[in-house]
Amino acid sequence: MTDLQIEMRLSDLVREERRITNEILKLINLAEDRKLYLERGFPSLFAWLVGRYGYSEAAANRRIQAARLLRAVPQVEQKIKTGEVNLTTLAKAQAMIRAQESATGKMRPDQKEKVVQVIERKTILQAEQALMSLLPEASVSVQQDRKTIINETTCRMSANFSEETLQLRARPQLC
């Protein structure tokens, strides 16, 4: 296979993957609407995607969040097809929308569309920064402490601090 053939084949498959991703998101919305997961003995859509289809917990969550944003902002379908957005940035956007709605009340469709626009063609970090700037009330509620298991006896904890707190902590302490 030549280099050009590899690139052409990869381009074809990426296009197909994006088409399939859109189809999966639409089916997830249908399954949620019909509560199909309950009929199949699962307590939630999330449990159904993990248990029945073998998605990792993170992958199932990304798809559920992206599907919900697709429902609210139909233009997401085209943006996935063109690669302007991806599942991770869509999931982050939906999480921020939910947090914003918890803090300030329901967002209008045009506001949700604006959220999608600010994450277009952005890396995950750039999308997070844009979302925090656009939805400051949501930023407070989605930031959380994190715990990562290192091994059976050790874990890593991270926490969020204001700049003021960091400056106080950085000062040398006198006994």
mmCIF file with all atom_site columns, C-alpha atoms in Angstrom:
data_model
loop_
_atom_site.group_PDB
_atom_site.id
_atom_site.type_symbol
_atom_site.label_atom_id
_atom_site.label_alt_id
_atom_site.label_comp_id
_atom_site.label_asym_id
_atom_site.label_entity_id
_atom_site.label_seq_id
_atom_site.pdbx_PDB_ins_code
_atom_site.Cartn_x
_atom_site.Cartn_y
_atom_site.Cartn_z
_atom_site.occupancy
_atom_site.B_iso_or_equiv
_atom_site.pdbx_formal_charge
_atom_site.auth_seq_id
_atom_site.auth_comp_id
_atom_site.auth_asym_id
_atom_site.auth_atom_id
_atom_site.pdbx_PDB_model_num
ATOM 1   C CA . MET A 1 1   ? 0.000   0.000  0.000  1.00 0.00 ? 1   MET A CA 1
ATOM 2   C CA . THR A 1 2   ? 1.441   3.368  -0.963 1.00 0.00 ? 2   THR A CA 1
ATOM 3   C CA . ASP A 1 3   ? 1.475   6.385  1.342  1.00 0.00 ? 3   ASP A CA 1
ATOM 4   C CA . LEU A 1 4   ? -1.210  8.015  -0.794 1.00 0.00 ? 4   LEU A CA 1
ATOM 5   C CA . GLN A 1 5   ? -3.384  4.895  -0.610 1.00 0.00 ? 5   GLN A CA 1
ATOM 6   C CA . ILE A 1 6   ? -3.015  4.843  3.173  1.00 0.00 ? 6   ILE A CA 1
ATOM 7   C CA . GLU A 1 7   ? -4.109  8.480  3.405  1.00 0.00 ? 7   GLU A CA 1
ATOM 8   C CA . MET A 1 8   ? -7.017  8.011  1.019  1.00 0.00 ? 8   MET A CA 1
ATOM 9   C CA . ARG A 1 9   ? -8.236  4.919  2.868  1.00 0.00 ? 9   ARG A CA 1
ATOM 10  C CA . LEU A 1 10  ? -7.883  6.669  6.206  1.00 0.00 ? 10  LEU A CA 1
ATOM 11  C CA . SER A 1 11  ? -9.858  9.661  4.914  1.00 0.00 ? 11  SER A CA 1
ATOM 12  C CA . ASP A 1 12  ? -12.629 7.350  3.745  1.00 0.00 ? 12  ASP A CA 1
ATOM 13  C CA . LEU A 1 13  ? -12.757 5.554  7.087  1.00 0.00 ? 13  LEU A CA 1
ATOM 14  C CA . VAL A 1 14  ? -12.765 8.786  9.108  1.00 0.00 ? 14  VAL A CA 1
ATOM 15  C CA . ARG A 1 15  ? -15.733 10.027 7.060  1.00 0.00 ? 15  ARG A CA 1
ATOM 16  C CA . GLU A 1 16  ? -17.495 6.703  7.655  1.00 0.00 ? 16  GLU A CA 1
ATOM 17  C CA . GLU A 1 17  ? -16.684 6.828  11.376 1.00 0.00 ? 17  GLU A CA 1
ATOM 18  C CA . ARG A 1 18  ? -18.245 10.290 11.659 1.00 0.00 ? 18  ARG A CA 1
ATOM 19  C CA . ARG A 1 19  ? -21.348 9.114  9.796  1.00 0.00 ? 19  ARG A CA 1
ATOM 20  C CA . ILE A 1 20  ? -21.638 6.105  12.103 1.00 0.00 ? 20  ILE A CA 1
ATOM 21  C CA . THR A 1 21  ? -21.083 8.294  15.175 1.00 0.00 ? 21  THR A CA 1
ATOM 22  C CA . ASN A 1 22  ? -24.044 10.446 14.176 1.00 0.00 ? 22  ASN A CA 1
ATOM 23  C CA . GLU A 1 23  ? -26.169 7.351  13.655 1.00 0.00 ? 23  GLU A CA 1
ATOM 24  C CA . ILE A 1 24  ? -25.178 5.946  17.046 1.00 0.00 ? 24  ILE A CA 1
ATOM 25  C CA . LEU A 1 25  ? -26.065 9.238  18.766 1.00 0.00 ? 25  LEU A CA 1
ATOM 26  C CA . LYS A 1 26  ? -29.482 9.282  17.109 1.00 0.00 ? 26  LYS A CA 1
ATOM 27  C CA . LEU A 1 27  ? -30.118 5.676  18.186 1.00 0.00 ? 27  LEU A CA 1
ATOM 28  C CA . ILE A 1 28  ? -29.067 6.502  21.737 1.00 0.00 ? 28  ILE A CA 1
ATOM 29  C CA . ASN A 1 29  ? -31.662 9.300  21.732 1.00 0.00 ? 29  ASN A CA 1
ATOM 30  C CA . LEU A 1 30  ? -34.333 6.923  20.421 1.00 0.00 ? 30  LEU A CA 1
ATOM 31  C CA . ALA A 1 31  ? -33.441 4.335  23.056 1.00 0.00 ? 31  ALA A CA 1
ATOM 32  C CA . GLU A 1 32  ? -33.619 7.012  25.743 1.00 0.00 ? 32  GLU A CA 1
ATOM 33  C CA . ASP A 1 33  ? -36.971 8.297  24.473 1.00 0.00 ? 33  ASP A CA 1
ATOM 34  C CA . ARG A 1 34  ? -38.421 4.785  24.487 1.00 0.00 ? 34  ARG A CA 1
ATOM 35  C CA . LYS A 1 35  ? -36.689 3.821  27.751 1.00 0.00 ? 35  LYS A CA 1
ATOM 36  C CA . LEU A 1 36  ? -35.466 0.731  25.941 1.00 0.00 ? 36  LEU A CA 1
ATOM 37  C CA . TYR A 1 37  ? -32.803 0.169  28.592 1.00 0.00 ? 37  TYR A CA 1
ATOM 38  C CA . LEU A 1 38  ? -35.548 -0.405 31.204 1.00 0.00 ? 38  LEU A CA 1
ATOM 39  C CA . GLU A 1 39  ? -37.249 -2.986 28.989 1.00 0.00 ? 39  GLU A CA 1
ATOM 40  C CA . ARG A 1 40  ? -33.910 -4.789 28.751 1.00 0.00 ? 40  ARG A CA 1
ATOM 41  C CA . GLY A 1 41  ? -33.448 -4.834 32.517 1.00 0.00 ? 41  GLY A CA 1
ATOM 42  C CA . PHE A 1 42  ? -30.945 -2.017 32.895 1.00 0.00 ? 42  PHE A CA 1
ATOM 43  C CA . PRO A 1 43  ? -31.516 0.769  35.439 1.00 0.00 ? 43  PRO A CA 1
ATOM 44  C CA . SER A 1 44  ? -30.201 3.515  33.161 1.00 0.00 ? 44  SER A CA 1
ATOM 45  C CA . LEU A 1 45  ? -29.180 4.365  29.635 1.00 0.00 ? 45  LEU A CA 1
ATOM 46  C CA . PHE A 1 46  ? -25.603 4.528  30.872 1.00 0.00 ? 46  PHE A CA 1
ATOM 47  C CA . ALA A 1 47  ? -25.737 1.013  32.393 1.00 0.00 ? 47  ALA A CA 1
ATOM 48  C CA . TRP A 1 48  ? -27.281 -0.317 29.168 1.00 0.00 ? 48  TRP A CA 1
ATOM 49  C CA . LEU A 1 49  ? -24.497 1.115  26.985 1.00 0.00 ? 49  LEU A CA 1
ATOM 50  C CA . VAL A 1 50  ? -21.805 -0.229 29.298 1.00 0.00 ? 50  VAL A CA 1
ATOM 51  C CA . GLY A 1 51  ? -23.422 -3.598 30.035 1.00 0.00 ? 51  GLY A CA 1
ATOM 52  C CA . ARG A 1 52  ? -24.998 -4.429 26.678 1.00 0.00 ? 52  ARG A CA 1
ATOM 53  C CA . TYR A 1 53  ? -22.588 -2.812 24.240 1.00 0.00 ? 53  TYR A CA 1
ATOM 54  C CA . GLY A 1 54  ? -19.316 -2.935 26.161 1.00 0.00 ? 54  GLY A CA 1
ATOM 55  C CA . TYR A 1 55  ? -18.572 0.762  26.087 1.00 0.00 ? 55  TYR A CA 1
ATOM 56  C CA . SER A 1 56  ? -16.222 1.962  28.799 1.00 0.00 ? 56  SER A CA 1
ATOM 57  C CA . GLU A 1 57  ? -17.892 4.182  31.357 1.00 0.00 ? 57  GLU A CA 1
ATOM 58  C CA . ALA A 1 58  ? -16.187 7.277  29.917 1.00 0.00 ? 58  ALA A CA 1
ATOM 59  C CA . ALA A 1 59  ? -17.129 6.344  26.323 1.00 0.00 ? 59  ALA A CA 1
ATOM 60  C CA . ALA A 1 60  ? -20.760 5.703  27.290 1.00 0.00 ? 60  ALA A CA 1
ATOM 61  C CA . ASN A 1 61  ? -20.950 9.026  29.112 1.00 0.00 ? 61  ASN A CA 1
ATOM 62  C CA . ARG A 1 62  ? -19.459 10.935 26.162 1.00 0.00 ? 62  ARG A CA 1
ATOM 63  C CA . ARG A 1 63  ? -22.000 9.406  23.792 1.00 0.00 ? 63  ARG A CA 1
ATOM 64  C CA . ILE A 1 64  ? -24.959 10.091 26.066 1.00 0.00 ? 64  ILE A CA 1
ATOM 65  C CA . GLN A 1 65  ? -23.920 13.708 26.582 1.00 0.00 ? 65  GLN A CA 1
ATOM 66  C CA . ALA A 1 66  ? -23.231 14.234 22.872 1.00 0.00 ? 66  ALA A CA 1
ATOM 67  C CA . ALA A 1 67  ? -26.563 12.609 21.953 1.00 0.00 ? 67  ALA A CA 1
ATOM 68  C CA . ARG A 1 68  ? -28.421 14.951 24.285 1.00 0.00 ? 68  ARG A CA 1
ATOM 69  C CA . LEU A 1 69  ? -26.690 17.957 22.799 1.00 0.00 ? 69  LEU A CA 1
ATOM 70  C CA . LEU A 1 70  ? -27.480 16.673 19.293 1.00 0.00 ? 70  LEU A CA 1
ATOM 71  C CA . ARG A 1 71  ? -31.141 16.545 20.297 1.00 0.00 ? 71  ARG A CA 1
ATOM 72  C CA . ALA A 1 72  ? -31.028 20.147 21.506 1.00 0.00 ? 72  ALA A CA 1
ATOM 73  C CA . VAL A 1 73  ? -28.868 21.492 18.663 1.00 0.00 ? 73  VAL A CA 1
ATOM 74  C CA . PRO A 1 74  ? -29.526 19.566 15.432 1.00 0.00 ? 74  PRO A CA 1
ATOM 75  C CA . GLN A 1 75  ? -26.653 21.404 13.693 1.00 0.00 ? 75  GLN A CA 1
ATOM 76  C CA . VAL A 1 76  ? -24.309 19.202 15.738 1.00 0.00 ? 76  VAL A CA 1
ATOM 77  C CA . GLU A 1 77  ? -24.883 16.413 13.199 1.00 0.00 ? 77  GLU A CA 1
ATOM 78  C CA . GLN A 1 78  ? -23.219 18.368 10.395 1.00 0.00 ? 78  GLN A CA 1
ATOM 79  C CA . LYS A 1 79  ? -20.434 19.571 12.686 1.00 0.00 ? 79  LYS A CA 1
ATOM 80  C CA . ILE A 1 80  ? -19.577 15.976 13.593 1.00 0.00 ? 80  ILE A CA 1
ATOM 81  C CA . LYS A 1 81  ? -19.563 15.017 9.896  1.00 0.00 ? 81  LYS A CA 1
ATOM 82  C CA . THR A 1 82  ? -17.106 17.791 9.077  1.00 0.00 ? 82  THR A CA 1
ATOM 83  C CA . GLY A 1 83  ? -14.943 17.188 12.155 1.00 0.00 ? 83  GLY A CA 1
ATOM 84  C CA . GLU A 1 84  ? -15.641 20.650 13.576 1.00 0.00 ? 84  GLU A CA 1
ATOM 85  C CA . VAL A 1 85  ? -16.570 19.028 16.906 1.00 0.00 ? 85  VAL A CA 1
ATOM 86  C CA . ASN A 1 86  ? -15.919 15.659 18.498 1.00 0.00 ? 86  ASN A CA 1
ATOM 87  C CA . LEU A 1 87  ? -17.522 13.513 21.174 1.00 0.00 ? 87  LEU A CA 1
ATOM 88  C CA . THR A 1 88  ? -15.257 14.760 23.957 1.00 0.00 ? 88  THR A CA 1
ATOM 89  C CA . THR A 1 89  ? -15.823 18.466 23.337 1.00 0.00 ? 89  THR A CA 1
ATOM 90  C CA . LEU A 1 90  ? -19.553 17.872 22.846 1.00 0.00 ? 90  LEU A CA 1
ATOM 91  C CA . ALA A 1 91  ? -19.741 15.976 26.141 1.00 0.00 ? 91  ALA A CA 1
ATOM 92  C CA . LYS A 1 92  ? -17.920 18.793 27.936 1.00 0.00 ? 92  LYS A CA 1
ATOM 93  C CA . ALA A 1 93  ? -20.236 21.352 26.355 1.00 0.00 ? 93  ALA A CA 1
ATOM 94  C CA . GLN A 1 94  ? -23.324 19.404 27.434 1.00 0.00 ? 94  GLN A CA 1
ATOM 95  C CA . ALA A 1 95  ? -21.972 19.058 30.981 1.00 0.00 ? 95  ALA A CA 1
ATOM 96  C CA . MET A 1 96  ? -21.425 22.815 31.111 1.00 0.00 ? 96  MET A CA 1
ATOM 97  C CA . ILE A 1 97  ? -24.908 23.474 29.709 1.00 0.00 ? 97  ILE A CA 1
ATOM 98  C CA . ARG A 1 98  ? -26.440 21.280 32.413 1.00 0.00 ? 98  ARG A CA 1
ATOM 99  C CA . ALA A 1 99  ? -24.414 23.021 35.110 1.00 0.00 ? 99  ALA A CA 1
ATOM 100 C CA . GLN A 1 100 ? -25.397 26.428 33.729 1.00 0.00 ? 100 GLN A CA 1
ATOM 101 C CA . GLU A 1 101 ? -29.047 25.407 33.708 1.00 0.00 ? 101 GLU A CA 1
ATOM 102 C CA . SER A 1 102 ? -28.758 24.244 37.327 1.00 0.00 ? 102 SER A CA 1
ATOM 103 C CA . ALA A 1 103 ? -27.237 27.587 38.279 1.00 0.00 ? 103 ALA A CA 1
ATOM 104 C CA . THR A 1 104 ? -29.383 29.971 36.239 1.00 0.00 ? 104 THR A CA 1
ATOM 105 C CA . GLY A 1 105 ? -32.337 28.119 34.721 1.00 0.00 ? 105 GLY A CA 1
ATOM 106 C CA . LYS A 1 106 ? -33.134 26.631 31.326 1.00 0.00 ? 106 LYS A CA 1
ATOM 107 C CA . MET A 1 107 ? -31.038 27.777 28.378 1.00 0.00 ? 107 MET A CA 1
ATOM 108 C CA . ARG A 1 108 ? -32.695 28.714 25.093 1.00 0.00 ? 108 ARG A CA 1
ATOM 109 C CA . PRO A 1 109 ? -31.841 26.727 21.935 1.00 0.00 ? 109 PRO A CA 1
ATOM 110 C CA . ASP A 1 110 ? -29.920 29.681 20.473 1.00 0.00 ? 110 ASP A CA 1
ATOM 111 C CA . GLN A 1 111 ? -27.787 29.845 23.625 1.00 0.00 ? 111 GLN A CA 1
ATOM 112 C CA . LYS A 1 112 ? -26.985 26.143 23.310 1.00 0.00 ? 112 LYS A CA 1
ATOM 113 C CA . GLU A 1 113 ? -26.132 26.686 19.661 1.00 0.00 ? 113 GLU A CA 1
ATOM 114 C CA . LYS A 1 114 ? -23.688 29.414 20.739 1.00 0.00 ? 114 LYS A CA 1
ATOM 115 C CA . VAL A 1 115 ? -22.066 26.950 23.149 1.00 0.00 ? 115 VAL A CA 1
ATOM 116 C CA . VAL A 1 116 ? -21.502 24.539 20.268 1.00 0.00 ? 116 VAL A CA 1
ATOM 117 C CA . GLN A 1 117 ? -20.067 27.329 18.130 1.00 0.00 ? 117 GLN A CA 1
ATOM 118 C CA . VAL A 1 118 ? -17.455 28.245 20.742 1.00 0.00 ? 118 VAL A CA 1
ATOM 119 C CA . ILE A 1 119 ? -16.047 24.702 20.840 1.00 0.00 ? 119 ILE A CA 1
ATOM 120 C CA . GLU A 1 120 ? -15.737 24.286 17.069 1.00 0.00 ? 120 GLU A CA 1
ATOM 121 C CA . ARG A 1 121 ? -12.264 23.277 15.879 1.00 0.00 ? 121 ARG A CA 1
ATOM 122 C CA . LYS A 1 122 ? -10.852 23.497 19.404 1.00 0.00 ? 122 LYS A CA 1
ATOM 123 C CA . THR A 1 123 ? -8.687  21.131 21.378 1.00 0.00 ? 123 THR A CA 1
ATOM 124 C CA . ILE A 1 124 ? -10.141 19.822 24.620 1.00 0.00 ? 124 ILE A CA 1
ATOM 125 C CA . LEU A 1 125 ? -8.207  22.385 26.659 1.00 0.00 ? 125 LEU A CA 1
ATOM 126 C CA . GLN A 1 126 ? -9.204  25.241 24.348 1.00 0.00 ? 126 GLN A CA 1
ATOM 127 C CA . ALA A 1 127 ? -12.833 24.103 24.468 1.00 0.00 ? 127 ALA A CA 1
ATOM 128 C CA . GLU A 1 128 ? -12.799 23.978 28.272 1.00 0.00 ? 128 GLU A CA 1
ATOM 129 C CA . GLN A 1 129 ? -11.349 27.486 28.453 1.00 0.00 ? 129 GLN A CA 1
ATOM 130 C CA . ALA A 1 130 ? -13.912 28.838 25.968 1.00 0.00 ? 130 ALA A CA 1
ATOM 131 C CA . LEU A 1 131 ? -16.755 27.155 27.855 1.00 0.00 ? 131 LEU A CA 1
ATOM 132 C CA . MET A 1 132 ? -15.608 28.546 31.197 1.00 0.00 ? 132 MET A CA 1
ATOM 133 C CA . SER A 1 133 ? -15.435 32.006 29.700 1.00 0.00 ? 133 SER A CA 1
ATOM 134 C CA . LEU A 1 134 ? -18.876 31.723 28.087 1.00 0.00 ? 134 LEU A CA 1
ATOM 135 C CA . LEU A 1 135 ? -20.590 30.032 31.047 1.00 0.00 ? 135 LEU A CA 1
ATOM 136 C CA . PRO A 1 136 ? -18.868 31.302 34.212 1.00 0.00 ? 136 PRO A CA 1
ATOM 137 C CA . GLU A 1 137 ? -21.695 30.243 36.533 1.00 0.00 ? 137 GLU A CA 1
ATOM 138 C CA . ALA A 1 138 ? -21.360 26.674 35.283 1.00 0.00 ? 138 ALA A CA 1
ATOM 139 C CA . SER A 1 139 ? -17.597 26.677 35.708 1.00 0.00 ? 139 SER A CA 1
ATOM 140 C CA . VAL A 1 140 ? -17.888 26.717 39.472 1.00 0.00 ? 140 VAL A CA 1
ATOM 141 C CA . SER A 1 141 ? -20.126 23.662 39.688 1.00 0.00 ? 141 SER A CA 1
ATOM 142 C CA . VAL A 1 142 ? -18.303 21.414 37.183 1.00 0.00 ? 142 VAL A CA 1
ATOM 143 C CA . GLN A 1 143 ? -14.853 21.877 38.649 1.00 0.00 ? 143 GLN A CA 1
ATOM 144 C CA . GLN A 1 144 ? -14.255 19.184 41.172 1.00 0.00 ? 144 GLN A CA 1
ATOM 145 C CA . ASP A 1 145 ? -11.539 17.506 43.135 1.00 0.00 ? 145 ASP A CA 1
ATOM 146 C CA . ARG A 1 146 ? -10.206 14.375 41.496 1.00 0.00 ? 146 ARG A CA 1
ATOM 147 C CA . LYS A 1 147 ? -8.780  11.151 42.840 1.00 0.00 ? 147 LYS A CA 1
ATOM 148 C CA . THR A 1 148 ? -6.718  8.829  40.671 1.00 0.00 ? 148 THR A CA 1
ATOM 149 C CA . ILE A 1 149 ? -5.708  5.378  41.840 1.00 0.00 ? 149 ILE A CA 1
ATOM 150 C CA . ILE A 1 150 ? -1.955  4.870  41.399 1.00 0.00 ? 150 ILE A CA 1
ATOM 151 C CA . ASN A 1 151 ? -1.725  1.380  42.910 1.00 0.00 ? 151 ASN A CA 1
ATOM 152 C CA . GLU A 1 152 ? -3.357  -0.620 45.690 1.00 0.00 ? 152 GLU A CA 1
ATOM 153 C CA . THR A 1 153 ? -1.938  1.604  48.441 1.00 0.00 ? 153 THR A CA 1
ATOM 154 C CA . THR A 1 154 ? -1.527  4.972  46.759 1.00 0.00 ? 154 THR A CA 1
ATOM 155 C CA . CYS A 1 155 ? -3.787  7.521  45.107 1.00 0.00 ? 155 CYS A CA 1
ATOM 156 C CA . ARG A 1 156 ? -3.237  10.976 43.655 1.00 0.00 ? 156 ARG A CA 1
ATOM 157 C CA . MET A 1 157 ? -5.559  13.803 44.630 1.00 0.00 ? 157 MET A CA 1
ATOM 158 C CA . SER A 1 158 ? -5.988  17.081 42.798 1.00 0.00 ? 158 SER A CA 1
ATOM 159 C CA . ALA A 1 159 ? -7.931  20.079 43.952 1.00 0.00 ? 159 ALA A CA 1
ATOM 160 C CA . ASN A 1 160 ? -8.877  23.485 42.591 1.00 0.00 ? 160 ASN A CA 1
ATOM 161 C CA . PHE A 1 161 ? -7.671  26.646 44.290 1.00 0.00 ? 161 PHE A CA 1
ATOM 162 C CA . SER A 1 162 ? -8.149  30.319 43.556 1.00 0.00 ? 162 SER A CA 1
ATOM 163 C CA . GLU A 1 163 ? -5.106  32.373 42.597 1.00 0.00 ? 163 GLU A CA 1
ATOM 164 C CA . GLU A 1 164 ? -5.341  34.123 45.972 1.00 0.00 ? 164 GLU A CA 1
ATOM 165 C CA . THR A 1 165 ? -5.219  30.817 47.853 1.00 0.00 ? 165 THR A CA 1
ATOM 166 C CA . LEU A 1 166 ? -2.249  29.663 45.783 1.00 0.00 ? 166 LEU A CA 1
ATOM 167 C CA . GLN A 1 167 ? -0.380  32.884 46.574 1.00 0.00 ? 167 GLN A CA 1
ATOM 168 C CA . LEU A 1 168 ? -1.035  32.428 50.292 1.00 0.00 ? 168 LEU A CA 1
ATOM 169 C CA . ARG A 1 169 ? 0.130   28.822 50.123 1.00 0.00 ? 169 ARG A CA 1
ATOM 170 C CA . ALA A 1 170 ? 3.290   29.750 48.216 1.00 0.00 ? 170 ALA A CA 1
ATOM 171 C CA . ARG A 1 171 ? 4.500   32.178 50.887 1.00 0.00 ? 171 ARG A CA 1
ATOM 172 C CA . PRO A 1 172 ? 7.226   30.849 53.140 1.00 0.00 ? 172 PRO A CA 1
ATOM 173 C CA . GLN A 1 173 ? 5.808   29.992 56.520 1.00 0.00 ? 173 GLN A CA 1
ATOM 174 C CA . LEU A 1 174 ? 7.511   31.144 59.665 1.00 0.00 ? 174 LEU A CA 1
ATOM 175 C CA . CYS A 1 175 ? 7.220   29.090 62.824 1.00 0.00 ? 175 CYS A CA 1
#
